[in-house]
XYZ file of C-alpha atoms in Angstrom:
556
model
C 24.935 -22.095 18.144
C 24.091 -26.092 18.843
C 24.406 -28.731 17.412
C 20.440 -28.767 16.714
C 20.221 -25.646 15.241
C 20.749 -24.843 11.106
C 21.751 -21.666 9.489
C 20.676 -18.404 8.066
C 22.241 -17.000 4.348
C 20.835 -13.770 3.915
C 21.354 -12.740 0.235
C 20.176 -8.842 -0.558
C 18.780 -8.385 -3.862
C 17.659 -4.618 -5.926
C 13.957 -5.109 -6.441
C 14.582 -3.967 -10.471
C 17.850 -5.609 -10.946
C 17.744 -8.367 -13.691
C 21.294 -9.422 -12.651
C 19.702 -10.053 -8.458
C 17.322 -12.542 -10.742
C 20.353 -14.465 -11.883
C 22.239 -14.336 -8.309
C 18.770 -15.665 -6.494
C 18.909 -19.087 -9.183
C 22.619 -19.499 -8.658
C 22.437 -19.084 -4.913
C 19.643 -21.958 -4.694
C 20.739 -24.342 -6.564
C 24.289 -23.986 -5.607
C 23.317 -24.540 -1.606
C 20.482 -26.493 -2.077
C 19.136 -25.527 1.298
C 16.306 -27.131 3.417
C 14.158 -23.671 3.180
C 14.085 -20.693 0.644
C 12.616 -17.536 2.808
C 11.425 -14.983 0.288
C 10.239 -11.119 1.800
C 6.736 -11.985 0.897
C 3.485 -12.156 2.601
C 0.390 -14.198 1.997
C -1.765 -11.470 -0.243
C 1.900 -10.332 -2.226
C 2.668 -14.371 -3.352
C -0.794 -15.422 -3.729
C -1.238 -11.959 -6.292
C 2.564 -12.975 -7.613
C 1.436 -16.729 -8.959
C -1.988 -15.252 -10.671
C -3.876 -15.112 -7.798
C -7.064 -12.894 -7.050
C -5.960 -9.296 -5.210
C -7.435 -8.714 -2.005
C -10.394 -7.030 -1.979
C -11.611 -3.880 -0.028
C -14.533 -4.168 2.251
C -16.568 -1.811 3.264
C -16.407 -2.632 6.708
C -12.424 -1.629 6.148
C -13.295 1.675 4.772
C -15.441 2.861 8.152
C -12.051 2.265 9.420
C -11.267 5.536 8.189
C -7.249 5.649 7.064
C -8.235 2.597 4.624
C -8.481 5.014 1.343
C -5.263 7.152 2.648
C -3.340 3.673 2.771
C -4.339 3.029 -0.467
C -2.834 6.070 -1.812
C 0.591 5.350 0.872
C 0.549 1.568 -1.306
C -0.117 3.447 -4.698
C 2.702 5.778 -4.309
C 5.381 2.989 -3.350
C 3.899 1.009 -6.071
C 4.395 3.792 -8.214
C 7.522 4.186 -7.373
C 8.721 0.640 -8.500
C 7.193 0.195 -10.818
C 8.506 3.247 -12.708
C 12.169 1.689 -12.344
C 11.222 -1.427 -13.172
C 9.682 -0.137 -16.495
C 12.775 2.343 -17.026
C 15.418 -1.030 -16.289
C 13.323 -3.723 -18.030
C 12.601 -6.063 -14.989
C 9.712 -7.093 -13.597
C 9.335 -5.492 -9.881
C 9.584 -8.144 -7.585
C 10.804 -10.617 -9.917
C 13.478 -12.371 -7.778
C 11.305 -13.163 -5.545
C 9.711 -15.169 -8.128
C 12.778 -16.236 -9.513
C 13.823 -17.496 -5.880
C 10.326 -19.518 -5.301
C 10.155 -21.283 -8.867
C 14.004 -22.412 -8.126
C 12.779 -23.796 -4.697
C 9.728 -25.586 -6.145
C 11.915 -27.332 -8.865
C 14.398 -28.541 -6.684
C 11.557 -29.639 -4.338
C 13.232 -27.133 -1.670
C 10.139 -25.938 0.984
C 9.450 -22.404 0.557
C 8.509 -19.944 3.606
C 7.062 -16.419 3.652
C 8.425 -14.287 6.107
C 7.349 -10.943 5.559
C 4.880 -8.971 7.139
C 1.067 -8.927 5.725
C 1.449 -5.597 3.583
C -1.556 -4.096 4.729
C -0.379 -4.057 8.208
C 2.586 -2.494 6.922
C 1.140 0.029 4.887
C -1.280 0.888 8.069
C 1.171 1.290 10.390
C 3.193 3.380 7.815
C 0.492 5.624 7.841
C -0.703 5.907 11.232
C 3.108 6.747 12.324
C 3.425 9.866 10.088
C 2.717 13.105 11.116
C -0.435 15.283 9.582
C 2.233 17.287 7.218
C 3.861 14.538 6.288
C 1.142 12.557 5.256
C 0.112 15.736 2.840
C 3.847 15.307 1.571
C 3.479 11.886 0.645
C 0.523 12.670 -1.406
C 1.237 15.456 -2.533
C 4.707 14.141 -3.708
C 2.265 11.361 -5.699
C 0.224 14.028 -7.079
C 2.565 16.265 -8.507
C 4.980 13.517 -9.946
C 2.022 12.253 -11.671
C 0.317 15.366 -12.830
C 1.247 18.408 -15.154
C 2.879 20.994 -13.344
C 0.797 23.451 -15.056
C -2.324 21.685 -14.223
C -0.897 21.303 -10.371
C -0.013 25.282 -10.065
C -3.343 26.118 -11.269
C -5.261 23.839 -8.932
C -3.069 24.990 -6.221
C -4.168 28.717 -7.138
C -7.819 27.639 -7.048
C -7.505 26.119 -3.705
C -6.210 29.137 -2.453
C -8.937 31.035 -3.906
C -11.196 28.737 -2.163
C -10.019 29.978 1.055
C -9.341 33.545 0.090
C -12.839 34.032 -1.191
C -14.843 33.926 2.238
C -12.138 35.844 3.868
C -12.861 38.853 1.141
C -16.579 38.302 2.099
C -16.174 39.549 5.291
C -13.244 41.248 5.208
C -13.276 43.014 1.909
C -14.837 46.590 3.317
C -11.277 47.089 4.858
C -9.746 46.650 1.822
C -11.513 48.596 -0.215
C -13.836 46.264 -1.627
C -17.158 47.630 -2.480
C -20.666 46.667 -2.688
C -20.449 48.048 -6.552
C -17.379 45.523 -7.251
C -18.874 42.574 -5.800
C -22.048 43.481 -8.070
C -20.321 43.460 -11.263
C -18.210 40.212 -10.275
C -21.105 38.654 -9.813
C -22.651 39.166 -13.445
C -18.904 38.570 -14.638
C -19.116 35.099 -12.858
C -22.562 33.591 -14.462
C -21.430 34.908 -17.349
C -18.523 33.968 -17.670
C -19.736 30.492 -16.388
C -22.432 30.151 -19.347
C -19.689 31.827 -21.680
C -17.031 29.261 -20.842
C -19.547 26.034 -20.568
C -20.127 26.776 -24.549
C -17.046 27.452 -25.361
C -15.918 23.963 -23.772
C -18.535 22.318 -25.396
C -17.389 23.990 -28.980
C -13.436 23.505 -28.239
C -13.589 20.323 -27.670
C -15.499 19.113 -30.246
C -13.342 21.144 -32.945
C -9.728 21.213 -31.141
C -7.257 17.947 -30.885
C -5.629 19.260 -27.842
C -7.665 18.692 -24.647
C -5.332 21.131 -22.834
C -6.085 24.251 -25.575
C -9.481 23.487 -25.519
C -9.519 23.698 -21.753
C -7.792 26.682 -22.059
C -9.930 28.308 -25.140
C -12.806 27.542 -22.712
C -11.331 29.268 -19.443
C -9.623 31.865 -20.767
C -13.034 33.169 -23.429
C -15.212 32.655 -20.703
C -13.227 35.058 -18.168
C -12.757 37.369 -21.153
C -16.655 37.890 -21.779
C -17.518 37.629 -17.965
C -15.011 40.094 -17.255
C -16.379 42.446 -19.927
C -19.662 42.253 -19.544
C -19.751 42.490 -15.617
C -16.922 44.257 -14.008
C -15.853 46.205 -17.439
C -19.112 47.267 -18.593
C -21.629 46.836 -16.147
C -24.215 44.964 -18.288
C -25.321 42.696 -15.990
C -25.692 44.878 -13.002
C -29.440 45.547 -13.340
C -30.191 41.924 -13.561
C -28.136 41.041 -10.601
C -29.652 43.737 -8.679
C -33.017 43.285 -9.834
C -32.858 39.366 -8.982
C -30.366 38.427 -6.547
C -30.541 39.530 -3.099
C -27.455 40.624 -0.995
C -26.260 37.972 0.183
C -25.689 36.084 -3.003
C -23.693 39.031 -4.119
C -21.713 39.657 -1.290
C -21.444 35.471 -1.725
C -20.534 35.258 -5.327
C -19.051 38.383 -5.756
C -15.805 37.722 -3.151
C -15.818 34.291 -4.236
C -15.164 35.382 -7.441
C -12.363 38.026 -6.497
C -11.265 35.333 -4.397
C -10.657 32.728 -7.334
C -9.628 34.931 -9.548
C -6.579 36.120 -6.977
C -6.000 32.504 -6.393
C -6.000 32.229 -10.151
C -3.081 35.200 -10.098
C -1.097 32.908 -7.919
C -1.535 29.169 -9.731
C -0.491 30.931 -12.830
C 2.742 32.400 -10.861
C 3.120 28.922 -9.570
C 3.001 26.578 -12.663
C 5.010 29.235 -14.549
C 7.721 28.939 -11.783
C 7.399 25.015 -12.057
C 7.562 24.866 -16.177
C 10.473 26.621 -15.965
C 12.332 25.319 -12.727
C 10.527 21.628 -13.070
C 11.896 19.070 -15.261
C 9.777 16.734 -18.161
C 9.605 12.851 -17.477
C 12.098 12.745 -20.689
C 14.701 14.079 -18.605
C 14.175 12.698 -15.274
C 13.924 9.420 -16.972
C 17.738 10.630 -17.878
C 18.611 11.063 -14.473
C 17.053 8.660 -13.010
C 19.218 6.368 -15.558
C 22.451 8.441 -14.439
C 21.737 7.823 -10.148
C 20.742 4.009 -10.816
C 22.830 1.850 -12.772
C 21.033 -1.403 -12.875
C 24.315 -3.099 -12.252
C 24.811 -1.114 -8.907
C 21.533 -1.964 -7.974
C 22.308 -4.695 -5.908
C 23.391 -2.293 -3.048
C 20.337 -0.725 -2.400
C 17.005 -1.899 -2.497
C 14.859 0.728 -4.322
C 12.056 1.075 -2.225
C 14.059 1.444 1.464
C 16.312 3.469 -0.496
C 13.911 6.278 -0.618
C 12.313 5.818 2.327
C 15.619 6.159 3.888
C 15.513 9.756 2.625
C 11.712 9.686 4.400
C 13.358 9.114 7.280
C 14.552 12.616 7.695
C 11.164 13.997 7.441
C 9.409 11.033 9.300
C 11.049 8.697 11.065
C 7.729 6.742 12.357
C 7.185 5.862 8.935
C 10.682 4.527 7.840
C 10.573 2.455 11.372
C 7.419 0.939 10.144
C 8.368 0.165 6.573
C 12.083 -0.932 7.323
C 13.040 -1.026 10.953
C 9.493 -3.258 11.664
C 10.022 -5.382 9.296
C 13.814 -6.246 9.437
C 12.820 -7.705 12.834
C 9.455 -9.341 11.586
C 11.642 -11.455 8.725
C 14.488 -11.805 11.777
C 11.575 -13.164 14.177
C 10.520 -15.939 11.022
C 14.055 -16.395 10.548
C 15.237 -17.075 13.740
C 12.234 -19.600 14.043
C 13.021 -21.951 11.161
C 17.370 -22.168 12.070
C 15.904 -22.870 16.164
C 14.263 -25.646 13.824
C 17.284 -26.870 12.368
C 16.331 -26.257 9.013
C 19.786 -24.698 6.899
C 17.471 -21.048 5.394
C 18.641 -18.872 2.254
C 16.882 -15.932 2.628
C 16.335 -13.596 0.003
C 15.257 -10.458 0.721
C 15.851 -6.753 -0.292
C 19.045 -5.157 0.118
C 18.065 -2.485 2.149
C 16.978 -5.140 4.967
C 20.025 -6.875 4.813
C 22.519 -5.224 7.204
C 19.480 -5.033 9.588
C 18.140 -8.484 9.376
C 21.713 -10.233 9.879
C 22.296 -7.515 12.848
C 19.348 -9.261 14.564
C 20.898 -12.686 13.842
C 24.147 -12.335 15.330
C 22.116 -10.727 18.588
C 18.357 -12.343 19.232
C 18.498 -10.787 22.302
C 17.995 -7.091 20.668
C 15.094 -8.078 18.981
C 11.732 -6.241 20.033
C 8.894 -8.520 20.958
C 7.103 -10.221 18.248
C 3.652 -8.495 19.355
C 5.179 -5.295 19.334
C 5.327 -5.854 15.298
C 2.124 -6.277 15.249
C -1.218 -4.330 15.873
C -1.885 -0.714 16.799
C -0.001 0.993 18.812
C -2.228 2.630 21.463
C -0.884 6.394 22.439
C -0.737 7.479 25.854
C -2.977 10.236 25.380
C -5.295 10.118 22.222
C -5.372 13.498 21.034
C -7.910 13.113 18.205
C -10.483 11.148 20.030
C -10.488 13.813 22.787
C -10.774 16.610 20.532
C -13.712 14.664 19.105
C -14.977 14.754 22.135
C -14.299 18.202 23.136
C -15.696 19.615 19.838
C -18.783 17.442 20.110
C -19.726 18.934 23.858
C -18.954 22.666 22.313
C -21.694 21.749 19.379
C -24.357 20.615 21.505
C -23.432 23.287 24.005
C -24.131 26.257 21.909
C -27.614 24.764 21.191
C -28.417 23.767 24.672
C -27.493 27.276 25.954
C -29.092 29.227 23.655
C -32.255 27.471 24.074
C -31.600 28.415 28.294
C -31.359 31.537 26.953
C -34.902 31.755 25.890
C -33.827 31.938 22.055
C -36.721 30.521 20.424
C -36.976 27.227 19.395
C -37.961 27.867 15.400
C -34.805 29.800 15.497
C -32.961 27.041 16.564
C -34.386 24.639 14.180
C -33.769 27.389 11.213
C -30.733 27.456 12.157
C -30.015 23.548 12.481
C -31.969 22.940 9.362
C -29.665 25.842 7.339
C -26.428 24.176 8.606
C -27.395 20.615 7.722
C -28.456 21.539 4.073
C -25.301 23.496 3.436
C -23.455 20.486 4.266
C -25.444 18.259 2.243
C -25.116 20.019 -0.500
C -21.707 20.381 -0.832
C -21.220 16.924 0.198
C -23.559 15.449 -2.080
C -22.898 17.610 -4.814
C -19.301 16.892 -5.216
C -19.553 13.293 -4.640
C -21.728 13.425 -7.626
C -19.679 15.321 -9.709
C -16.870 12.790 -9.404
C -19.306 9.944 -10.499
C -20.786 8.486 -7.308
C -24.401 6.940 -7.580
C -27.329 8.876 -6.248
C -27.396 6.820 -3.118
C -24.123 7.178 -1.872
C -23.729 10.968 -3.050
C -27.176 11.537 -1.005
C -25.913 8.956 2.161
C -22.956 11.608 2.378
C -24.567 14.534 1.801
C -27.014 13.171 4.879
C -24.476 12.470 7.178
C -22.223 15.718 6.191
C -23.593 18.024 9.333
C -21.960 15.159 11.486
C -18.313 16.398 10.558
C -18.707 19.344 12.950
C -20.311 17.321 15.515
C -17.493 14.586 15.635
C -14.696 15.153 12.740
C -13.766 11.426 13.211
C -17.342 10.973 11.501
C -15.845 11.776 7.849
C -19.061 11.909 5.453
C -16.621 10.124 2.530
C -16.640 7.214 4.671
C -20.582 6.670 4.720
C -20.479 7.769 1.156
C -17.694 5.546 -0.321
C -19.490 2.669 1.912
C -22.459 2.902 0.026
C -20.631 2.933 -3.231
C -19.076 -0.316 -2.686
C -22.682 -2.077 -2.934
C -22.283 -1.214 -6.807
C -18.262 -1.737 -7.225
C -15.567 -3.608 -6.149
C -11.986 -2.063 -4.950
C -8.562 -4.334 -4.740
C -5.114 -3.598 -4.391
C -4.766 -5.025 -8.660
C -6.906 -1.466 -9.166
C -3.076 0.417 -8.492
C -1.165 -2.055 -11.032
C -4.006 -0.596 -13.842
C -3.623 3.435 -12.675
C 0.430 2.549 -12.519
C -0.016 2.029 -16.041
C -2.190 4.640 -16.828
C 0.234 6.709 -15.350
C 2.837 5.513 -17.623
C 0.386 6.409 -20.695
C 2.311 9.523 -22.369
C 0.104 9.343 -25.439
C -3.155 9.543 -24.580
C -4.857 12.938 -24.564
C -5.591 14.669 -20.761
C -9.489 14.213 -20.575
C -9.004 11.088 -22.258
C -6.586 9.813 -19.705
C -8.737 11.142 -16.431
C -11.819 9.705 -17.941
C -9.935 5.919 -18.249
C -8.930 6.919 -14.591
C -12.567 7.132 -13.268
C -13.091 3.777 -14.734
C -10.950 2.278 -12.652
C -13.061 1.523 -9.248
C -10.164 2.547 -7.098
C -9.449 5.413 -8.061
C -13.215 6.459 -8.684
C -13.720 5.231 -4.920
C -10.648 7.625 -3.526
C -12.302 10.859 -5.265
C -15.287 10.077 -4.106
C -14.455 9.556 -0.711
C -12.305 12.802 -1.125
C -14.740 15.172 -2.806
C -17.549 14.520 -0.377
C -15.457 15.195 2.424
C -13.916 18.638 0.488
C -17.422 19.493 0.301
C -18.405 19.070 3.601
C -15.276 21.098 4.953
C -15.894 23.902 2.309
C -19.513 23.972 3.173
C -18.575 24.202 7.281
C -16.393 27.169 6.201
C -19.108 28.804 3.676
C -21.527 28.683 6.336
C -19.899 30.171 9.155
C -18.208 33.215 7.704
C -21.536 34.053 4.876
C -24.518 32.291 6.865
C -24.325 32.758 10.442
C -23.727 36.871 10.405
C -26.579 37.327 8.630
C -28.616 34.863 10.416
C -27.825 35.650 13.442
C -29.351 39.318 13.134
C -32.707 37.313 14.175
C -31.504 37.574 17.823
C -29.788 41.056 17.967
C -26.487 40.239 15.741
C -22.982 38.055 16.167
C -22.250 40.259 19.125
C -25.291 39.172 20.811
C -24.151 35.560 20.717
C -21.444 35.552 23.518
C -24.061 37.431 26.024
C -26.458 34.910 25.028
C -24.376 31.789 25.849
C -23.502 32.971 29.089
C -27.061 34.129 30.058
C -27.968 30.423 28.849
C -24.583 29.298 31.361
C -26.182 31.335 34.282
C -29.389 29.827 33.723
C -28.442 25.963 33.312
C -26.204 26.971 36.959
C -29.523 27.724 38.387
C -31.378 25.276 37.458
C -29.052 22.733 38.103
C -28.582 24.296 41.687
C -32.741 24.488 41.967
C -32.292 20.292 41.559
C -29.516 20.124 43.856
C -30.712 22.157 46.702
């Protein structure tokens, strides 16, 4: 080191840890030095001093991972926030502590950390597809009855299992008799179970009996006057054509299998699964405030990410030791004599890079997106857009007639719509965005980086507006162990971020339910217009042969 050059005190604080408060204050005022570094960006110290959060755009959101890195930021937020609550300090609150020392002593203070959103993105974009569902999932179920999670698991199987039946179901002994009664047993046990809801609650405290007196009566009568006693089967005969059964009917078996198995599950998870009471208990018993200041909370766990996804700890801890190291280095080349104070998880990493600049990665590598060689999704994008317009194109060379075509076309984008539009309303979004999604929908199949949540949540932020303060609200929601279920999700819809996420979610859950709908119940049938499925293959290649000859009649 010269002459010219000052120094670098890194002091590692717990993120939760009233005593890292009182450390931070002594530190400062003991060393007085020129500069007091805190692990803060500009939108985390401008929010910290009762500043304005940073707002989402909507020009963000067509960016596509924006909502996902929402729920990435919500999770870690979570997270903290939870042990700050449990250990009675304020997350982040040395890093207060350490800037209100500086200012008092008149000591210059510098932010060193990495803009959060760029962290949060590249945490995302470096995690895998399955572990992305594990990081959301893991916020789902810790914030959600495990009852209420098995069962929704169950139905999402049923989801899947249901068009499967539909096609399937002859080989397993599924008959067209069955699917008749299940259908009567599904409207009504639909009508049966809407009055019963609207009853229950009304006359019951418990939002989670009532739901139950609701679902369980209306499967009871549907089941009995359907499947049990045939009652309805005239009626459905009489006014539903086949399709619709064969439609509602495996549905039906399908949920109610998938029903089997989210009962299975949520039992296994009452009785395996622990209540907050006790993990609060535990959580006590694995972090003793006063130990605290070994670990930093939040690299602590993603240290145990790193086993599953080590893209994603690299981004949140590796990145960022040698982003602060970078600032760091910067400000002792200036002279100026630094305490740093910064979690202790970056600690050992940041003072690595101190002793030895010269293993530092480049500053712009910190930075950015990294490009991949070969960019999988765009040129499956690609290749499933060609296949799309393919199929048309050939079967039109074919001679398949146009109106067929344009039924066909026409069928495919309303079934999307639908769906899209549908759910997207059912979560709360206004008519124009709902119908903007629905609209745009069909597009999913013709490029699936085209998400019809995008479009829709875009739309939606002409009547709302979405900042990172919307998690600090649903953190304490979250926290709320006294208000009633329905209660609770209803205060969660008024909150604009969360509203935004389902809606975002839900339309594109419709649109990928409706692609899957429509090709295993409205294609077979469809397609008996030009001789059957079978006749499909022959009638892309006789549309192949064709485009070769007149492409060759062109050449030549």
């Amino acid at each position: 080191m010269s002459e010219s050059e000052g120094s670098v005190q890194v002091v590692g604080t717990a993120h939760v840890s009233a005593e890292s408060v009182r450390e931070v204050e002594g530190t400062i005022e003991e060393e007085r030095p020129d500069v007091v570094a805190v692990e803060l960006d500009e939108g985390r110290y401008s929010q910290m001093r009762g500043g304005e959060p940073e707002d989402l755009s909507a020009g963000d959101l067509l960016e596509g991972n924006t909502v996902f890195q929402f729920l990435a930021y919500w999770m870690l937020s979570y997270v903290q926030a939870r042990l700050g609550d449990q250990f009675d300090i304020e997350p982040g609150a040395e890093m207060l502590a350490a800037v209100e020392t500086a200012e008092d002593l008149g000591i210059e203070v510098a932010l060193v950390d990495r803009d959060i959103q760029e962290t949060i993105r590249r945490f995302w974009s470096r995690m895998g597809l399955f572990e992305k569902l594990q990081v959301v999932g893991s916020l789902a179920f810790g914030i959600t009855d495990p009852r209420i999670a098995g069962v929704m698991f169950g139905l999402l199987v049923g989801v899947v299992l249901g068009p499967v039946l539909g096609v399937f179901g002859g080989a397993v002994g599924v008959t067209q008799s069955l699917l008749v009664g299940l259908t009567g047993s599904a409207l009504v046990g639909l009508l049966s179970a809407y009055v019963l809801a609207e009853l229950s609650f009304r006359t019951l405290e418990d939002d989670a009996l009532a739901l139950a007196v609701a679902g369980g009566g209306g499967f009871a009568v549907g089941t009995l006057a359907g499947v049990g006693l045939g009652l309805t089967d005239s009626l459905v005969t009489g006014y539903l054509g086949g399709f619709v059964i064969s439609a509602v009917g495996s549905m039906t078996l399908g949920l109610a299998a998938g029903l089997v198995v989210g009962v299975a599950v949520a039992g296994a998870m009452s009785l395996f699964g622990d209540d907050g009471e006790s993990t609060d208990e535990e959580m006590e018993e694995l972090l003793d405030p006063d130990e605290l200041t070994d670990t930093d909370v939040v690299t602590a766990m993603m240290e145990e990410f790193r086993q599953f996804s080590p893209g994603g700890a690299e981004a949140l801890i590796d990145e960022r030791d040698a982003f602060i190291a970078h600032n760091l280095l910067d400000l002792r080349a200036q002279g100026k004599d630094v305490v740093a104070i910064v979690g202790a998880g970056h600690r050992a990493g940041i003072e690595e890079y101190l002793a030895h600049p010269e293993r530092l990665p480049p500053r712009e590598s910190l930075t950015g997106q990294r490009e991949r060689l070969l960019p999988w999704g765009k040129i499956a994008a690609v290749a499933i857009t060609g296949a799309f317009v393919a199929f048309f194109v050939l079967l039109a060379m074919a001679g398949v007639e146009d109106r067929f075509l344009l039924e066909l076309f026409a069928a495919w984008f309303v079934v999307n719509g639908v769906f899209a539009a549908g759910l997207a309303r059912l979560v709360g979004a206004h008519w124009p965005s709902a119908l903007v999604g629905g609209s745009v929908a069909w597009l999913t199949s013709v490029n699936p980086l085209l998400a019809p949540g995008w479009f829709a949540g875009y739309v939606e932020l002409r009547y709302t507006t979405v900042n990172v303060g919307d998690i600090e609200t649903l953190n304490a929601l979250l926290d709320d162990q006294e208000t009633p279920l329905m209660e609770l999700i209803d205060r969660m819809f008024e909150v604009p971020l969360f509203k935004l996420i389902m809606i975002v979610a839900l339309t594109n859950v419709g649109s990928f339910i409706a692609s899957f709908l429509f090709a295993l119940y409205v294609l077979p049938p469809f397609f008996g217009d030009i001789g059957g499925v079978s006749a499909v293959p022959r009638l892309l290649i006789e549309g192949a042969q064709n485009s070769a000859r007149t492409i060759w009649g062109w050449v030549a």
